[in-house]
DNA sequence: AGGCTAATGACAGCCGCTGACAGTTGACAA
DNA sequence: TTGTCAACTGTCAGCGGCTGTCATTAGCCT
């Protein structure tokens, strides 16, 4: 077995090629483990759930859990990794004429559906959405989430730099736009997770609203430009 | 004793009022623990240093370490907490006529020196600066750092909202500006920590350069506006 | 059918962290 | 000065995350 090690979704690739009883069982165990984890995390809380609890819920030993996921945290972000990958793809797909910030925004708009599909293949989308609240309210998970977001930003900054034909180590602008975009996204997530409607649609709409606030927020005189 | 619990610097306040042998010893133990920790972390690496190592270097038991610091991580960010406090003060001190983004920038410019002083009282500034590289290159520390940064941003967003007389839960702009500012700061830290000159002056200059890139980066046509 | 190897479980052990208990040592009043 | 109290500390036991090791089981392939 070579699954764990930040358990990359790519492992899931040769699904249709040659099922095989072995692969099938592995996949089923992983999905069960994943579901059990997210359910326990959202019901009982992340810190309050031990890896033993998750393993037991999936009828495997704790050791096996760690063979599928590099860490407790790794399991928590498995679905998020799928979503990220879709977004990166969407950015790649944007026409090069678009201004960077527009490209990011359009890529996001275009990703929502594919992200939903991707997540749903592994775990109920609704569960995944509810789990975001747990992330926001659990310091350890929030920290991990932010670090992951930063890494994602770095990857995207490189894509943007390529699009514009810039050397990312010489021109700060790619990293800056992406960082700004990411910052707004995170503020949005935070607000969204604190609200009642944790549906994907609500997040999508809120994101659009907040992105509209970037320019207004950066220019001076606020006092006479009330929302 | 009531030290730990995210060991708030405020505990250090009544230093001059009434030294007392007890207080003095406590302070000395804490500082020694802190220095030992940072030195070991920067020399040997954070993950490679056990709390037992730190405790032993300071000639106390592991249990005592945890009475001074809520966690290994808590010790790592003790000095950073001092710096943050100075920055928050500086933001408060800004004249209300300044536009938000300007205020943040000026506050930062005004803080550099006081931050240096504050840190120096607990740990050699140079050690603290070198430790930033460790933070940047240690996933667990980077994650914690980002979470801390987010919390700081929230606090500052409230200050900004107050300045402008806005309700932070109704108007997204305070959080958005602060998030943008913070994003640029973090990109700057990242670049800076990867360079040779890890002096405070280098960071200050780099920060100024990057902040200048915000507007240019957000407006469209990059290709004909090369740096 | 039988050999090969992947997958699993059981066990031991490290590290971060906490509660409990007992011993030591400053602080302060008699 | 001395005795009491409270603060500070060390020791020990134990939990949870995580890893290495090894024996056992179970799918795969000829």
XYZ file of C-alpha atoms (C1' of nucleotides) in Angstrom:
514
model
C 0.000 0.000 0.000
C 1.118 3.515 -0.749
C -1.939 5.502 0.115
C -1.227 7.988 2.899
C 1.509 10.606 2.893
C -0.980 13.485 2.665
C -3.172 11.034 0.815
C -3.273 12.512 -2.671
C -6.570 12.114 -4.528
C -4.625 11.060 -7.652
C -4.553 7.601 -6.076
C -8.222 7.463 -6.892
C -7.565 7.916 -10.597
C -7.467 4.342 -11.941
C -10.943 3.604 -10.654
C -12.604 2.593 -13.868
C -9.539 1.036 -15.435
C -9.362 -2.142 -13.372
C -11.578 -2.287 -10.329
C -10.164 -5.362 -8.650
C -11.588 -6.565 -5.398
C -8.602 -5.137 -3.580
C -8.871 -1.603 -4.930
C -12.582 -1.676 -4.354
C -12.263 -2.607 -0.739
C -9.602 0.001 -0.207
C -11.768 2.696 -1.694
C -14.704 1.620 0.396
C -12.656 1.591 3.584
C -11.293 5.040 2.853
C -14.698 6.504 2.114
C -16.157 4.930 5.198
C -13.315 6.253 7.296
C -13.798 9.679 5.758
C -17.513 9.782 6.343
C -17.180 8.494 9.872
C -14.592 11.147 10.576
C -16.592 14.062 9.205
C -19.752 12.911 10.900
C -18.093 12.540 14.261
C -16.234 15.812 13.834
C -19.387 17.754 13.061
C -21.497 16.067 15.711
C -19.103 15.819 18.582
C -16.400 18.291 17.637
C -12.944 17.751 16.209
C -10.920 17.831 19.403
C -13.497 15.735 21.187
C -13.223 12.977 18.617
C -10.274 10.621 18.902
C -8.792 8.788 15.991
C -9.746 5.618 17.819
C -13.369 6.745 17.695
C -13.173 7.221 13.951
C -11.407 3.937 13.406
C -13.912 2.115 15.526
C -16.819 3.696 13.666
C -15.316 2.346 10.457
C -14.474 -1.028 11.997
C -10.755 -0.855 11.454
C -7.805 -0.463 13.758
C -6.326 2.914 14.566
C -3.194 1.851 12.743
C -5.197 1.379 9.572
C -6.623 4.860 9.833
C -3.104 6.208 9.713
C -2.319 4.117 6.698
C -5.061 5.898 4.781
C -4.506 9.362 6.174
C -1.238 10.914 7.196
C -2.910 12.513 10.189
C -6.241 13.259 11.753
C -6.023 16.654 10.071
C -5.293 15.077 6.718
C -8.602 13.251 6.844
C -10.398 16.455 7.717
C -9.166 18.190 4.578
C -9.470 15.376 2.116
C -12.565 16.754 0.424
C -11.165 20.270 0.496
C -8.241 19.019 -1.566
C -10.589 17.895 -4.277
C -12.231 21.309 -4.348
C -8.928 23.091 -4.605
C -7.855 20.992 -7.532
C -10.996 21.951 -9.422
C -10.420 25.614 -8.798
C -6.833 25.425 -10.007
C -8.051 23.737 -13.162
C -10.585 26.481 -13.680
C -7.909 29.153 -13.384
C -5.843 27.383 -15.971
C -8.822 27.345 -18.284
C -9.326 31.104 -18.260
C -8.560 33.004 -21.485
C -5.271 34.872 -21.209
C -6.751 38.205 -22.191
C -8.601 38.514 -18.922
C -7.128 40.754 -16.283
C -5.753 38.658 -13.406
C -8.334 39.587 -10.806
C -11.140 38.997 -13.306
C -9.677 35.660 -14.263
C -9.644 34.537 -10.638
C -13.166 35.673 -10.132
C -14.455 34.025 -13.263
C -12.596 30.833 -12.481
C -14.272 30.721 -9.112
C -17.682 31.346 -10.613
C -17.082 28.538 -13.071
C -15.875 26.107 -10.389
C -18.774 26.000 -7.976
C -20.586 23.220 -9.772
C -17.612 21.017 -10.523
C -16.478 21.423 -6.937
C -19.842 20.239 -5.717
C -19.658 17.210 -7.969
C -16.144 16.333 -6.942
C -16.927 16.493 -3.249
C -20.117 14.535 -3.606
C -18.202 11.580 -4.989
C -16.473 11.090 -1.692
C -18.728 12.529 0.950
C -22.233 14.059 1.065
C -21.912 17.685 0.003
C -24.122 18.864 2.804
C -21.868 17.193 5.356
C -18.838 18.789 3.799
C -20.468 22.210 3.954
C -21.448 21.797 7.575
C -17.925 20.750 8.367
C -16.692 24.203 7.341
C -18.247 25.600 10.449
C -16.220 23.167 12.479
C -13.075 24.308 10.714
C -13.802 27.956 11.434
C -14.511 27.294 15.072
C -11.656 24.919 15.810
C -8.338 26.735 16.239
C -6.216 23.801 15.168
C -8.276 23.244 12.037
C -8.480 26.910 11.190
C -4.708 27.145 11.412
C -4.294 24.181 9.105
C -6.880 25.604 6.736
C -5.077 28.906 6.506
C -1.781 27.232 5.800
C -3.366 25.169 3.075
C -4.913 28.300 1.633
C -1.513 29.943 1.545
C -0.041 27.035 -0.328
C -2.890 27.140 -2.792
C -2.289 30.838 -3.295
C 1.325 30.186 -4.094
C 0.376 27.668 -6.747
C -2.128 30.034 -8.273
C 0.270 32.937 -8.172
C 2.560 30.894 -10.384
C -0.236 30.256 -12.828
C -1.028 33.949 -12.936
C 2.628 34.840 -13.416
C 2.806 32.400 -16.321
C -0.302 33.855 -17.926
C 1.223 37.295 -17.808
C 4.664 36.137 -18.762
C 6.216 37.415 -15.567
C 8.962 36.080 -13.329
C 7.270 35.488 -10.023
C 10.476 36.137 -8.117
C 11.041 39.505 -9.746
C 7.559 40.935 -9.935
C 5.537 40.964 -6.727
C 2.214 41.634 -8.404
C 1.134 38.049 -9.090
C 1.498 37.087 -5.448
C -0.129 40.325 -4.349
C -3.295 39.973 -6.450
C -3.708 36.374 -5.481
C -3.130 37.212 -1.837
C -5.745 39.935 -2.019
C -8.180 37.609 -3.702
C -7.503 34.940 -1.128
C -7.895 37.388 1.717
C -11.343 38.377 0.544
C -12.296 34.751 0.131
C -11.299 33.985 3.673
C -13.174 36.926 5.101
C -16.163 35.673 3.171
C -15.846 32.132 4.479
C -15.619 33.455 7.978
C -18.780 35.512 7.712
C -20.613 32.781 5.847
C -19.755 30.107 8.381
C -21.220 32.291 11.091
C -24.581 32.496 9.379
C -27.496 30.129 9.280
C -27.558 29.264 5.617
C -24.463 27.144 5.076
C -25.511 26.118 1.610
C -23.120 26.330 -1.272
C -25.313 28.875 -3.004
C -25.161 31.230 -0.051
C -21.383 31.094 -0.078
C -21.320 31.761 -3.789
C -23.494 34.837 -3.491
C -21.661 36.208 -0.497
C -18.377 35.794 -2.319
C -19.613 37.879 -5.206
C -20.788 40.607 -2.859
C -17.492 40.768 -1.034
C -15.380 40.747 -4.148
C -17.311 43.808 -5.249
C -16.089 45.547 -2.134
C -12.402 45.353 -2.910
C -12.015 48.531 -4.921
C -14.372 50.585 -2.770
C -12.571 49.423 0.348
C -9.159 50.403 -0.880
C -9.958 53.917 -1.980
C -9.976 56.631 0.632
C -13.143 58.484 1.561
C -15.469 55.910 3.058
C -17.543 58.190 5.088
C -19.513 59.571 2.169
C -19.824 56.379 0.164
C -21.917 54.336 2.567
C -23.176 50.985 1.387
C 0.830 30.815 39.980
C -1.366 31.944 37.169
C 1.116 32.407 34.401
C 0.296 30.130 31.480
C -3.028 29.949 29.640
C -1.566 31.494 26.493
C 0.815 33.304 28.812
C -0.298 36.881 28.393
C 2.488 39.477 28.548
C 0.318 41.626 30.870
C 1.598 39.372 33.656
C 4.893 41.139 33.253
C 3.402 44.518 34.013
C 4.085 44.977 37.734
C 7.820 44.618 37.223
C 9.033 47.890 38.670
C 6.284 48.202 41.263
C 7.412 45.498 43.662
C 10.135 43.166 42.441
C 10.013 40.576 45.178
C 12.398 37.661 45.094
C 9.627 35.435 43.910
C 8.584 37.568 40.954
C 12.188 37.991 40.036
C 12.899 34.308 39.952
C 9.778 33.674 37.970
C 10.713 36.264 35.393
C 14.211 34.873 35.151
C 12.958 31.326 34.692
C 10.544 32.406 32.003
C 13.150 34.375 30.107
C 15.625 31.545 30.344
C 13.020 29.081 29.134
C 12.148 31.418 26.285
C 15.722 31.937 25.191
C 16.534 28.262 25.451
C 13.505 27.464 23.357
C 14.233 29.948 20.588
C 17.884 28.993 20.480
C 17.168 25.310 20.226
C 14.397 25.896 17.717
C 16.612 27.945 15.417
C 19.645 25.687 15.776
C 18.098 22.279 15.698
C 14.657 22.957 14.275
C 11.275 23.199 15.948
C 10.067 19.659 15.403
C 13.450 18.255 16.280
C 13.423 19.964 19.652
C 11.399 18.325 22.393
C 9.926 20.231 25.270
C 12.127 18.105 27.486
C 15.157 19.489 25.683
C 14.041 23.035 26.356
C 13.228 22.325 29.972
C 16.543 20.643 30.505
C 18.408 23.560 28.918
C 16.701 25.828 31.428
C 17.223 23.412 34.305
C 13.589 22.900 35.128
C 11.212 20.001 34.755
C 9.045 19.570 31.704
C 6.038 20.176 33.930
C 7.374 23.589 34.841
C 7.745 24.520 31.202
C 4.042 23.939 30.779
C 3.295 26.066 33.781
C 4.913 29.015 32.052
C 3.690 28.318 28.548
C 0.403 26.802 27.547
C 2.132 24.829 24.817
C 5.354 24.462 22.902
C 3.824 26.734 20.302
C 2.882 29.301 22.890
C 6.530 29.709 23.820
C 7.458 30.107 20.182
C 5.120 33.075 19.739
C 5.690 34.841 23.015
C 7.826 37.592 21.496
C 5.514 37.907 18.518
C 2.702 38.724 20.915
C 4.631 41.681 22.207
C 5.169 42.949 18.691
C 1.500 42.640 17.815
C 0.467 44.622 20.851
C 2.723 47.482 19.791
C 1.263 47.523 16.333
C -2.284 47.601 17.638
C -1.351 50.537 19.854
C 0.117 52.323 16.860
C -3.075 51.862 14.878
C -5.070 53.330 17.733
C -2.776 56.312 17.768
C -3.395 57.253 14.157
C -5.342 60.457 13.462
C -8.891 59.658 12.351
C -8.678 61.760 9.204
C -6.311 59.306 7.581
C -7.771 56.901 5.062
C -7.835 53.365 6.495
C -5.131 51.884 4.322
C -2.889 54.875 4.968
C -3.485 54.628 8.668
C -2.432 50.989 8.708
C 0.645 51.741 6.726
C 1.647 54.676 8.877
C 1.003 52.724 12.033
C 3.317 50.035 10.814
C 6.004 52.529 9.902
C 5.725 54.038 13.358
C 5.871 50.666 15.115
C 9.142 49.211 13.891
C 11.235 50.800 16.598
C 8.933 50.180 19.523
C 8.520 46.611 18.374
C 12.265 46.164 18.382
C 12.481 47.544 21.879
C 9.685 45.396 23.203
C 11.157 42.223 21.817
C 14.639 43.018 23.022
C 13.418 43.120 26.596
C 12.657 39.447 26.500
C 14.919 37.928 23.906
C 17.759 39.150 21.659
C 16.181 40.843 18.662
C 18.511 39.113 16.258
C 17.435 35.714 17.584
C 13.810 36.661 17.220
C 14.381 37.728 13.629
C 16.193 34.539 12.762
C 13.367 32.584 14.296
C 11.010 33.950 11.645
C 12.737 31.774 9.105
C 11.959 28.776 11.254
C 8.323 29.795 11.418
C 8.131 30.175 7.665
C 9.736 26.805 7.052
C 7.920 24.771 9.680
C 4.388 23.834 8.606
C 3.023 23.586 12.115
C 4.448 26.972 13.069
C 3.398 28.625 9.844
C -0.142 27.415 10.396
C -0.170 28.807 13.910
C 1.324 32.047 12.685
C -1.366 32.485 10.066
C -4.107 31.841 12.567
C -2.627 34.368 14.916
C -2.392 36.841 12.064
C -6.063 36.331 11.291
C -7.014 37.020 14.881
C -4.911 40.145 14.845
C -6.646 41.246 11.668
C -10.010 40.820 13.302
C -8.972 43.013 16.194
C -7.653 45.677 13.868
C -10.699 45.519 11.656
C -12.730 46.494 14.689
C -10.467 49.428 15.369
C -10.819 50.570 11.781
C -14.568 50.166 11.890
C -14.678 52.291 15.032
C -12.540 54.984 13.443
C -14.917 55.206 10.539
C -18.004 54.857 12.652
C -19.140 51.714 10.879
C -20.821 48.557 12.092
C -18.356 45.797 11.331
C -21.132 43.265 10.870
C -22.979 45.364 8.333
C -20.181 46.856 6.278
C -17.598 44.428 4.904
C -15.054 47.093 4.033
C -13.159 47.256 7.331
C -12.423 43.547 7.263
C -11.609 43.684 3.593
C -9.011 46.463 3.813
C -7.385 44.895 6.819
C -7.365 41.517 5.136
C -5.756 43.012 2.063
C -3.179 44.778 4.166
C -2.474 41.598 6.085
C -2.199 39.580 2.905
C 0.460 41.878 1.543
C 2.315 41.728 4.842
C 2.380 37.973 4.758
C 3.584 37.823 1.198
C 6.314 40.203 2.254
C 7.328 38.122 5.247
C 7.487 35.083 3.063
C 9.788 36.670 0.521
C 11.891 38.321 3.196
C 12.398 35.134 5.153
C 13.735 33.491 2.028
C 16.440 36.087 1.582
C 19.818 36.484 3.168
C 19.321 39.734 5.006
C 16.933 38.895 7.803
C 17.452 42.216 9.520
C 14.532 44.270 10.678
C 15.487 47.066 8.312
C 15.298 44.771 5.307
C 11.801 43.703 6.284
C 10.744 47.302 6.735
C 11.965 48.308 3.299
C 10.484 45.289 1.584
C 7.149 45.971 3.215
C 7.092 49.478 1.815
C 7.913 48.210 -1.661
C 5.179 45.617 -1.607
C 2.542 47.929 -0.226
C 3.231 50.180 -3.184
C 2.262 47.306 -5.447
C -1.286 46.940 -4.226
C -2.990 49.401 -6.540
C -0.899 48.522 -9.597
C -1.574 44.845 -9.022
C -5.318 45.241 -8.859
C -5.783 47.265 -12.021
C -5.949 45.404 -15.293
C -3.325 45.757 -17.979
C -0.069 44.534 -16.483
C 1.711 43.706 -19.641
C 2.512 47.269 -20.526
C 3.242 48.552 -17.056
C 6.308 46.435 -16.236
C 8.115 47.181 -13.005
C -3.318 -25.193 -5.645
C 0.341 -22.598 -4.086
C 3.435 -18.766 -3.868
C 3.691 -13.683 -3.697
C 2.587 -9.387 -1.912
C -0.597 -5.971 -0.341
C -3.514 -4.913 3.637
C -4.500 -5.323 8.371
C -4.140 -5.837 13.432
C -1.578 -6.076 17.691
C 2.038 -4.240 20.323
C 5.550 -1.185 21.892
C 7.169 3.337 22.239
C 7.980 8.557 21.479
C 6.222 13.200 22.185
C 2.970 16.888 23.580
C 0.166 17.795 27.259
C -2.622 17.400 31.847
C -4.165 16.127 36.578
C -2.851 14.863 41.139
C 0.033 14.763 44.970
C 3.903 15.881 47.725
C 7.988 18.563 48.839
C 10.369 23.076 48.900
C 10.776 27.887 49.405
C 9.551 32.804 49.437
C 6.100 36.151 51.914
C 4.205 37.981 55.850
C 2.483 38.367 60.575
C 2.979 37.365 65.299
C 12.991 34.961 64.611
C 9.877 31.890 63.801
C 5.908 29.688 62.223
C 2.164 29.592 58.949
C 0.363 30.041 54.436
C 0.604 30.239 49.681
C 3.289 29.970 45.621
C 6.312 27.290 42.963
C 8.307 23.036 41.707
C 9.247 18.007 40.728
C 7.561 13.294 40.185
C 4.432 10.131 38.524
C 0.707 8.370 35.983
C -1.992 8.607 31.971
C -4.327 10.178 27.493
C -4.178 11.113 22.520
C -1.662 11.600 18.095
C 1.547 9.173 15.535
C 5.242 5.593 13.950
C 8.012 1.291 13.484
C 7.845 -3.593 13.625
C 6.181 -8.040 13.043
C 3.040 -11.690 12.484
C -1.408 -12.817 10.207
C -4.829 -12.543 6.708
C -6.509 -12.146 2.161
C -6.554 -10.776 -2.855
C -3.777 -11.793 -7.085
C -1.395 -14.342 -10.508
C 0.622 -18.473 -12.722
